[in-house]
Amino acid sequence: MMPRFLRQAFTIARRDLTATVMTPTFLLFLLSPLLMIGFGVIGGLSGQAASSAGEARQWIVAIAPAGQQEALRAADRELRSVFSRDSARPRLRLDTLGGDPAEQARALFDSEAIEAAAVLYGPLDHPTVLRRSGDEAEGRYLAALAAQALRAEHAPGIGSTPRFETIAVEAPTVSGRGQAAYFSTFAIFLVTLMLSGQAVGAMAEERSNKVIEILAAAVPLESVFFGKLLGAFGSALLFVAFWGTLVANLPKLMPPAMAGALSDLSVAVGPIFPLLLIGYFVMAYLLQSAVFLGVGALASTQREIQMLSLPITIFQFAMFGTSSYAAGNPASWVATIAEIVPFSSPMAMAARAANSPELWPHAFAFAWQALWVAITLTIAARLFRRGVLKSGTPKRGKKAVA
């Protein structure tokens, strides 16, 4: 026969296993790796789409007389045959020479019609190649294009000696906006994911110590929840201020090439973008922390906290995937939904600030998100009052029994 202590141990094990498995959230726990991988793939694809948002509008331009354009076009077809993908280099645009070629070339970088990565002008044996910072490969491709066209027109031994010049582009580009939109979305998601979970442990600990009940007896429960939310936000703000200062000074420590690539990031709203980014981080943190405060108030054990936190974390990844897709596709219906849904609205609206210059939608967005912070806190407080304190108000219309 089985020893008594083994039977007792198996009884306890069966009880714990049943308590863990026979819950609705255990199915989410089983599927969590698949869900995390899926949301990670969605986020990666969305980031790739955001980084290549301006690829359809990006060009390399050769300003040449009409007699040389056919040779340049044939050389472009020959050189592109070595690439495995058509999008390995931007499309070639041939412009007819008119007036001063240097001014014509520089004007292309400030044009709203196209996004020029590099521009070639001048004689093919001594061409000048203008290129943006970070687009050195496109400049070298234009130089190779001039050399190939020159050899096709004359003798194979004739070479080309190009002159390269890197210029600073002041006008914001589509690709720069898309990258800035995705980075801002990812930054808000990452910081809120790291910091908002602190509210769960603090609330659960004070509930187990009966401190929350003492506070609820002294002040309204909504004030308790809002005060704890502000206290958690204060520590998060110190964290953001510390790392924000380091990140702001990071370009000074980078090599010039990497710092130049960062300078290509641009936003549509201009200098007000950092204030909007901070504001949307605040709203995202308050929304997520309000949800976690409710979870911490309702959960009585660490196991319950873990089981309840998992669906919320999966929901956060879903909101990030939607917002990151909206960053690369600002005119899509997915972007509109992400801007309306309150828990993805801060990230989606930060991406909108990078992609679109209008400022009036942000005023409505802040008011909408603040309303949902109040709604979430109120719901969490009422659930705690009814489910934990057992002090819900009587139903209206119910007559008292004499």
mmCIF file of N, CA, C and O in Angstrom, residues 175-239:
data_model
loop_
_atom_site.group_PDB
_atom_site.id
_atom_site.type_symbol
_atom_site.label_atom_id
_atom_site.label_comp_id
_atom_site.label_asym_id
_atom_site.label_seq_id
_atom_site.Cartn_x
_atom_site.Cartn_y
_atom_site.Cartn_z
ATOM 1 N N SER A 175 9.835 58.696 -45.143
ATOM 2 C CA SER A 175 10.501 57.600 -44.434
ATOM 3 C C SER A 175 10.967 58.038 -43.058
ATOM 4 O O SER A 175 10.875 57.281 -42.089
ATOM 5 N N GLY A 176 11.460 59.288 -42.946
ATOM 6 C CA GLY A 176 11.866 59.785 -41.633
ATOM 7 C C GLY A 176 10.695 59.894 -40.686
ATOM 8 O O GLY A 176 10.808 59.577 -39.492
ATOM 9 N N ARG A 177 9.555 60.332 -41.190
ATOM 10 C CA ARG A 177 8.364 60.411 -40.348
ATOM 11 C C ARG A 177 7.907 59.026 -39.908
ATOM 12 O O ARG A 177 7.524 58.815 -38.749
ATOM 13 N N GLY A 178 7.923 58.062 -40.832
ATOM 14 C CA GLY A 178 7.491 56.713 -40.491
ATOM 15 C C GLY A 178 8.379 56.069 -39.439
ATOM 16 O O GLY A 178 7.886 55.417 -38.513
ATOM 17 N N GLN A 179 9.678 56.270 -39.549
ATOM 18 C CA GLN A 179 10.589 55.711 -38.556
ATOM 19 C C GLN A 179 10.409 56.377 -37.204
ATOM 20 O O GLN A 179 10.398 55.710 -36.161
ATOM 21 N N ALA A 180 10.247 57.709 -37.190
ATOM 22 C CA ALA A 180 10.016 58.413 -35.929
ATOM 23 C C ALA A 180 8.703 57.977 -35.296
ATOM 24 O O ALA A 180 8.597 57.837 -34.068
ATOM 25 N N ALA A 181 7.671 57.746 -36.123
ATOM 26 C CA ALA A 181 6.381 57.295 -35.601
ATOM 27 C C ALA A 181 6.510 55.928 -34.942
ATOM 28 O O ALA A 181 5.973 55.695 -33.845
ATOM 29 N N TYR A 182 7.228 55.007 -35.588
ATOM 30 C CA TYR A 182 7.371 53.677 -35.005
ATOM 31 C C TYR A 182 8.210 53.709 -33.728
ATOM 32 O O TYR A 182 7.871 53.061 -32.734
ATOM 33 N N PHE A 183 9.297 54.470 -33.721
ATOM 34 C CA PHE A 183 10.148 54.539 -32.540
ATOM 35 C C PHE A 183 9.405 55.142 -31.356
ATOM 36 O O PHE A 183 9.565 54.700 -30.213
ATOM 37 N N SER A 184 8.584 56.161 -31.601
ATOM 38 C CA SER A 184 7.824 56.767 -30.507
ATOM 39 C C SER A 184 6.795 55.777 -29.961
ATOM 40 O O SER A 184 6.597 55.678 -28.745
ATOM 41 N N THR A 185 6.142 55.014 -30.856
ATOM 42 C CA THR A 185 5.182 53.995 -30.421
ATOM 43 C C THR A 185 5.872 52.917 -29.591
ATOM 44 O O THR A 185 5.386 52.514 -28.525
ATOM 45 N N PHE A 186 7.014 52.465 -30.066
ATOM 46 C CA PHE A 186 7.742 51.414 -29.352
ATOM 47 C C PHE A 186 8.249 51.912 -28.005
ATOM 48 O O PHE A 186 8.226 51.169 -27.009
ATOM 49 N N ALA A 187 8.700 53.165 -27.940
ATOM 50 C CA ALA A 187 9.211 53.710 -26.684
ATOM 51 C C ALA A 187 8.109 53.786 -25.637
ATOM 52 O O ALA A 187 8.308 53.410 -24.469
ATOM 53 N N ILE A 188 6.927 54.276 -26.024
ATOM 54 C CA ILE A 188 5.817 54.366 -25.071
ATOM 55 C C ILE A 188 5.413 52.970 -24.601
ATOM 56 O O ILE A 188 5.187 52.740 -23.407
ATOM 57 N N PHE A 189 5.329 52.018 -25.528
ATOM 58 C CA PHE A 189 4.942 50.661 -25.156
ATOM 59 C C PHE A 189 5.944 50.034 -24.201
ATOM 60 O O PHE A 189 5.574 49.449 -23.177
ATOM 61 N N LEU A 190 7.231 50.160 -24.512
ATOM 62 C CA LEU A 190 8.259 49.511 -23.701
ATOM 63 C C LEU A 190 8.301 50.084 -22.296
ATOM 64 O O LEU A 190 8.365 49.334 -21.302
ATOM 65 N N VAL A 191 8.249 51.407 -22.178
ATOM 66 C CA VAL A 191 8.345 52.029 -20.859
ATOM 67 C C VAL A 191 7.112 51.720 -20.022
ATOM 68 O O VAL A 191 7.222 51.396 -18.827
ATOM 69 N N THR A 192 5.926 51.812 -20.609
ATOM 70 C CA THR A 192 4.723 51.508 -19.839
ATOM 71 C C THR A 192 4.659 50.035 -19.458
ATOM 72 O O THR A 192 4.172 49.690 -18.373
ATOM 73 N N LEU A 193 5.152 49.148 -20.324
ATOM 74 C CA LEU A 193 5.158 47.725 -19.998
ATOM 75 C C LEU A 193 6.066 47.443 -18.806
ATOM 76 O O LEU A 193 5.741 46.612 -17.956
ATOM 77 N N MET A 194 7.193 48.150 -18.723
ATOM 78 C CA MET A 194 8.120 47.935 -17.615
ATOM 79 C C MET A 194 7.616 48.531 -16.309
ATOM 80 O O MET A 194 7.823 47.966 -15.231
ATOM 81 N N LEU A 195 6.943 49.675 -16.377
ATOM 82 C CA LEU A 195 6.648 50.433 -15.164
ATOM 83 C C LEU A 195 5.246 50.235 -14.627
ATOM 84 O O LEU A 195 5.034 50.337 -13.417
ATOM 85 N N SER A 196 4.268 49.989 -15.502
ATOM 86 C CA SER A 196 2.888 49.958 -15.022
ATOM 87 C C SER A 196 2.603 48.765 -14.125
ATOM 88 O O SER A 196 1.709 48.817 -13.282
ATOM 89 N N GLY A 197 3.351 47.671 -14.264
ATOM 90 C CA GLY A 197 3.126 46.500 -13.431
ATOM 91 C C GLY A 197 3.476 46.693 -11.969
ATOM 92 O O GLY A 197 3.097 45.866 -11.126
ATOM 93 N N GLN A 198 4.193 47.786 -11.631
ATOM 94 C CA GLN A 198 4.540 48.023 -10.227
ATOM 95 C C GLN A 198 3.306 48.235 -9.364
ATOM 96 O O GLN A 198 3.303 47.940 -8.170
ATOM 97 N N ALA A 199 2.238 48.769 -9.966
ATOM 98 C CA ALA A 199 1.032 49.057 -9.194
ATOM 99 C C ALA A 199 0.360 47.796 -8.684
ATOM 100 O O ALA A 199 -0.319 47.821 -7.650
ATOM 101 N N VAL A 200 0.541 46.663 -9.379
ATOM 102 C CA VAL A 200 -0.121 45.425 -8.972
ATOM 103 C C VAL A 200 0.411 44.943 -7.639
ATOM 104 O O VAL A 200 -0.342 44.672 -6.698
ATOM 105 N N GLY A 201 1.727 44.846 -7.536
ATOM 106 C CA GLY A 201 2.320 44.340 -6.303
ATOM 107 C C GLY A 201 2.053 45.230 -5.109
ATOM 108 O O GLY A 201 1.781 44.746 -4.006
ATOM 109 N N ALA A 202 2.123 46.546 -5.324
ATOM 110 C CA ALA A 202 1.904 47.477 -4.211
ATOM 111 C C ALA A 202 0.477 47.376 -3.689
ATOM 112 O O ALA A 202 0.245 47.325 -2.471
ATOM 113 N N MET A 203 -0.499 47.326 -4.586
ATOM 114 C CA MET A 203 -1.886 47.238 -4.148
ATOM 115 C C MET A 203 -2.178 45.898 -3.491
ATOM 116 O O MET A 203 -2.872 45.828 -2.464
ATOM 117 N N ALA A 204 -1.661 44.797 -4.040
ATOM 118 C CA ALA A 204 -1.896 43.477 -3.448
ATOM 119 C C ALA A 204 -1.257 43.370 -2.066
ATOM 120 O O ALA A 204 -1.837 42.769 -1.149
ATOM 121 N N GLU A 205 -0.086 43.971 -1.899
ATOM 122 C CA GLU A 205 0.574 43.917 -0.594
ATOM 123 C C GLU A 205 -0.218 44.681 0.457
ATOM 124 O O GLU A 205 -0.392 44.203 1.588
ATOM 125 N N GLU A 206 -0.717 45.864 0.091
ATOM 126 C CA GLU A 206 -1.484 46.648 1.066
ATOM 127 C C GLU A 206 -2.846 46.014 1.340
ATOM 128 O O GLU A 206 -3.403 46.194 2.422
ATOM 129 N N ARG A 207 -3.361 45.282 0.371
ATOM 130 C CA ARG A 207 -4.611 44.589 0.645
ATOM 131 C C ARG A 207 -4.395 43.450 1.632
ATOM 132 O O ARG A 207 -5.200 43.239 2.545
ATOM 133 N N SER A 208 -3.305 42.702 1.460
ATOM 134 C CA SER A 208 -3.029 41.602 2.387
ATOM 135 C C SER A 208 -2.720 42.107 3.788
ATOM 136 O O SER A 208 -2.998 41.423 4.776
ATOM 137 N N ASN A 209 -2.159 43.309 3.908
ATOM 138 C CA ASN A 209 -1.852 43.895 5.222
ATOM 139 C C ASN A 209 -3.018 44.681 5.813
ATOM 140 O O ASN A 209 -2.857 45.318 6.861
ATOM 141 N N LYS A 210 -4.169 44.707 5.118
ATOM 142 C CA LYS A 210 -5.361 45.437 5.565
ATOM 143 C C LYS A 210 -5.167 46.949 5.568
ATOM 144 O O LYS A 210 -5.996 47.671 6.143
ATOM 145 N N VAL A 211 -4.092 47.440 4.944
ATOM 146 C CA VAL A 211 -3.876 48.879 4.911
ATOM 147 C C VAL A 211 -4.898 49.554 4.007
ATOM 148 O O VAL A 211 -5.391 50.648 4.305
ATOM 149 N N ILE A 212 -5.238 48.909 2.903
ATOM 150 C CA ILE A 212 -6.173 49.507 1.966
ATOM 151 C C ILE A 212 -7.544 49.694 2.600
ATOM 152 O O ILE A 212 -8.253 50.668 2.318
ATOM 153 N N GLU A 213 -7.936 48.794 3.498
ATOM 154 C CA GLU A 213 -9.223 48.927 4.154
ATOM 155 C C GLU A 213 -9.213 50.078 5.144
ATOM 156 O O GLU A 213 -10.226 50.778 5.320
ATOM 157 N N ILE A 214 -8.088 50.304 5.799
ATOM 158 C CA ILE A 214 -7.981 51.447 6.718
ATOM 159 C C ILE A 214 -8.064 52.755 5.938
ATOM 160 O O ILE A 214 -8.745 53.704 6.351
ATOM 161 N N LEU A 215 -7.362 52.816 4.796
ATOM 162 C CA LEU A 215 -7.422 54.019 3.971
ATOM 163 C C LEU A 215 -8.824 54.246 3.430
ATOM 164 O O LEU A 215 -9.306 55.382 3.361
ATOM 165 N N ALA A 216 -9.507 53.162 3.028
ATOM 166 C CA ALA A 216 -10.853 53.293 2.492
ATOM 167 C C ALA A 216 -11.842 53.763 3.544
ATOM 168 O O ALA A 216 -12.855 54.395 3.212
ATOM 169 N N ALA A 217 -11.575 53.485 4.816
ATOM 170 C CA ALA A 217 -12.452 53.963 5.883
ATOM 171 C C ALA A 217 -12.243 55.446 6.168
ATOM 172 O O ALA A 217 -13.139 56.104 6.708
ATOM 173 N N ALA A 218 -11.072 55.966 5.810
ATOM 174 C CA ALA A 218 -10.760 57.368 6.112
ATOM 175 C C ALA A 218 -11.145 58.311 4.981
ATOM 176 O O ALA A 218 -11.624 59.429 5.222
ATOM 177 N N VAL A 219 -10.919 57.884 3.723
ATOM 178 C CA VAL A 219 -11.204 58.748 2.571
ATOM 179 C C VAL A 219 -11.974 57.932 1.551
ATOM 180 O O VAL A 219 -11.989 56.693 1.619
ATOM 181 N N PRO A 220 -12.625 58.591 0.578
ATOM 182 C CA PRO A 220 -13.328 57.830 -0.466
ATOM 183 C C PRO A 220 -12.373 56.906 -1.220
ATOM 184 O O PRO A 220 -11.200 57.229 -1.440
ATOM 185 N N LEU A 221 -12.900 55.759 -1.599
ATOM 186 C CA LEU A 221 -12.056 54.753 -2.236
ATOM 187 C C LEU A 221 -11.501 55.242 -3.573
ATOM 188 O O LEU A 221 -10.385 54.882 -3.956
ATOM 189 N N GLU A 222 -12.269 56.055 -4.299
ATOM 190 C CA GLU A 222 -11.764 56.613 -5.555
ATOM 191 C C GLU A 222 -10.538 57.475 -5.321
ATOM 192 O O GLU A 222 -9.590 57.483 -6.116
ATOM 193 N N SER A 223 -10.525 58.222 -4.204
ATOM 194 C CA SER A 223 -9.356 59.048 -3.873
ATOM 195 C C SER A 223 -8.152 58.176 -3.540
ATOM 196 O O SER A 223 -7.009 58.520 -3.868
ATOM 197 N N VAL A 224 -8.402 57.040 -2.897
ATOM 198 C CA VAL A 224 -7.303 56.121 -2.582
ATOM 199 C C VAL A 224 -6.671 55.600 -3.871
ATOM 200 O O VAL A 224 -5.435 55.603 -4.033
ATOM 201 N N PHE A 225 -7.506 55.177 -4.799
ATOM 202 C CA PHE A 225 -6.984 54.630 -6.046
ATOM 203 C C PHE A 225 -6.246 55.706 -6.844
ATOM 204 O O PHE A 225 -5.162 55.455 -7.387
ATOM 205 N N PHE A 226 -6.828 56.897 -6.925
ATOM 206 C CA PHE A 226 -6.180 57.953 -7.699
ATOM 207 C C PHE A 226 -4.879 58.392 -7.037
ATOM 208 O O PHE A 226 -3.887 58.671 -7.727
ATOM 209 N N GLY A 227 -4.851 58.461 -5.707
ATOM 210 C CA GLY A 227 -3.612 58.821 -5.016
ATOM 211 C C GLY A 227 -2.511 57.799 -5.230
ATOM 212 O O GLY A 227 -1.345 58.158 -5.443
ATOM 213 N N LYS A 228 -2.885 56.516 -5.212
ATOM 214 C CA LYS A 228 -1.875 55.480 -5.460
ATOM 215 C C LYS A 228 -1.390 55.538 -6.900
ATOM 216 O O LYS A 228 -0.221 55.264 -7.182
ATOM 217 N N LEU A 229 -2.302 55.877 -7.819
ATOM 218 C CA LEU A 229 -1.909 56.012 -9.222
ATOM 219 C C LEU A 229 -0.912 57.148 -9.394
ATOM 220 O O LEU A 229 0.104 57.013 -10.101
ATOM 221 N N LEU A 230 -1.149 58.275 -8.732
ATOM 222 C CA LEU A 230 -0.220 59.405 -8.822
ATOM 223 C C LEU A 230 1.114 59.080 -8.153
ATOM 224 O O LEU A 230 2.177 59.489 -8.634
ATOM 225 N N GLY A 231 1.077 58.354 -7.032
ATOM 226 C CA GLY A 231 2.321 57.977 -6.378
ATOM 227 C C GLY A 231 3.177 57.067 -7.232
ATOM 228 O O GLY A 231 4.402 57.239 -7.338
ATOM 229 N N ALA A 232 2.535 56.080 -7.891
ATOM 230 C CA ALA A 232 3.281 55.200 -8.789
ATOM 231 C C ALA A 232 3.813 55.970 -9.985
ATOM 232 O O ALA A 232 4.925 55.710 -10.470
ATOM 233 N N PHE A 233 3.025 56.964 -10.448
ATOM 234 C CA PHE A 233 3.477 57.751 -11.588
ATOM 235 C C PHE A 233 4.688 58.612 -11.224
ATOM 236 O O PHE A 233 5.559 58.856 -12.063
ATOM 237 N N GLY A 234 4.778 59.068 -9.975
ATOM 238 C CA GLY A 234 5.942 59.855 -9.563
ATOM 239 C C GLY A 234 7.233 59.074 -9.683
ATOM 240 O O GLY A 234 8.246 59.583 -10.187
ATOM 241 N N SER A 235 7.234 57.819 -9.232
ATOM 242 C CA SER A 235 8.445 57.002 -9.366
ATOM 243 C C SER A 235 8.747 56.699 -10.822
ATOM 244 O O SER A 235 9.909 56.663 -11.241
ATOM 245 N N ALA A 236 7.689 56.482 -11.620
ATOM 246 C CA ALA A 236 7.914 56.247 -13.044
ATOM 247 C C ALA A 236 8.491 57.477 -13.729
ATOM 248 O O ALA A 236 9.322 57.372 -14.632
ATOM 249 N N LEU A 237 8.062 58.662 -13.288
ATOM 250 C CA LEU A 237 8.562 59.888 -13.899
ATOM 251 C C LEU A 237 10.050 60.071 -13.621
ATOM 252 O O LEU A 237 10.806 60.532 -14.489
ATOM 253 N N LEU A 238 10.494 59.711 -12.423
ATOM 254 C CA LEU A 238 11.931 59.780 -12.122
ATOM 255 C C LEU A 238 12.714 58.817 -13.008
ATOM 256 O O LEU A 238 13.809 59.141 -13.489
ATOM 257 N N PHE A 239 12.169 57.632 -13.234
ATOM 258 C CA PHE A 239 12.823 56.657 -14.104
ATOM 259 C C PHE A 239 12.948 57.201 -15.525
ATOM 260 O O PHE A 239 14.012 57.115 -16.154
#
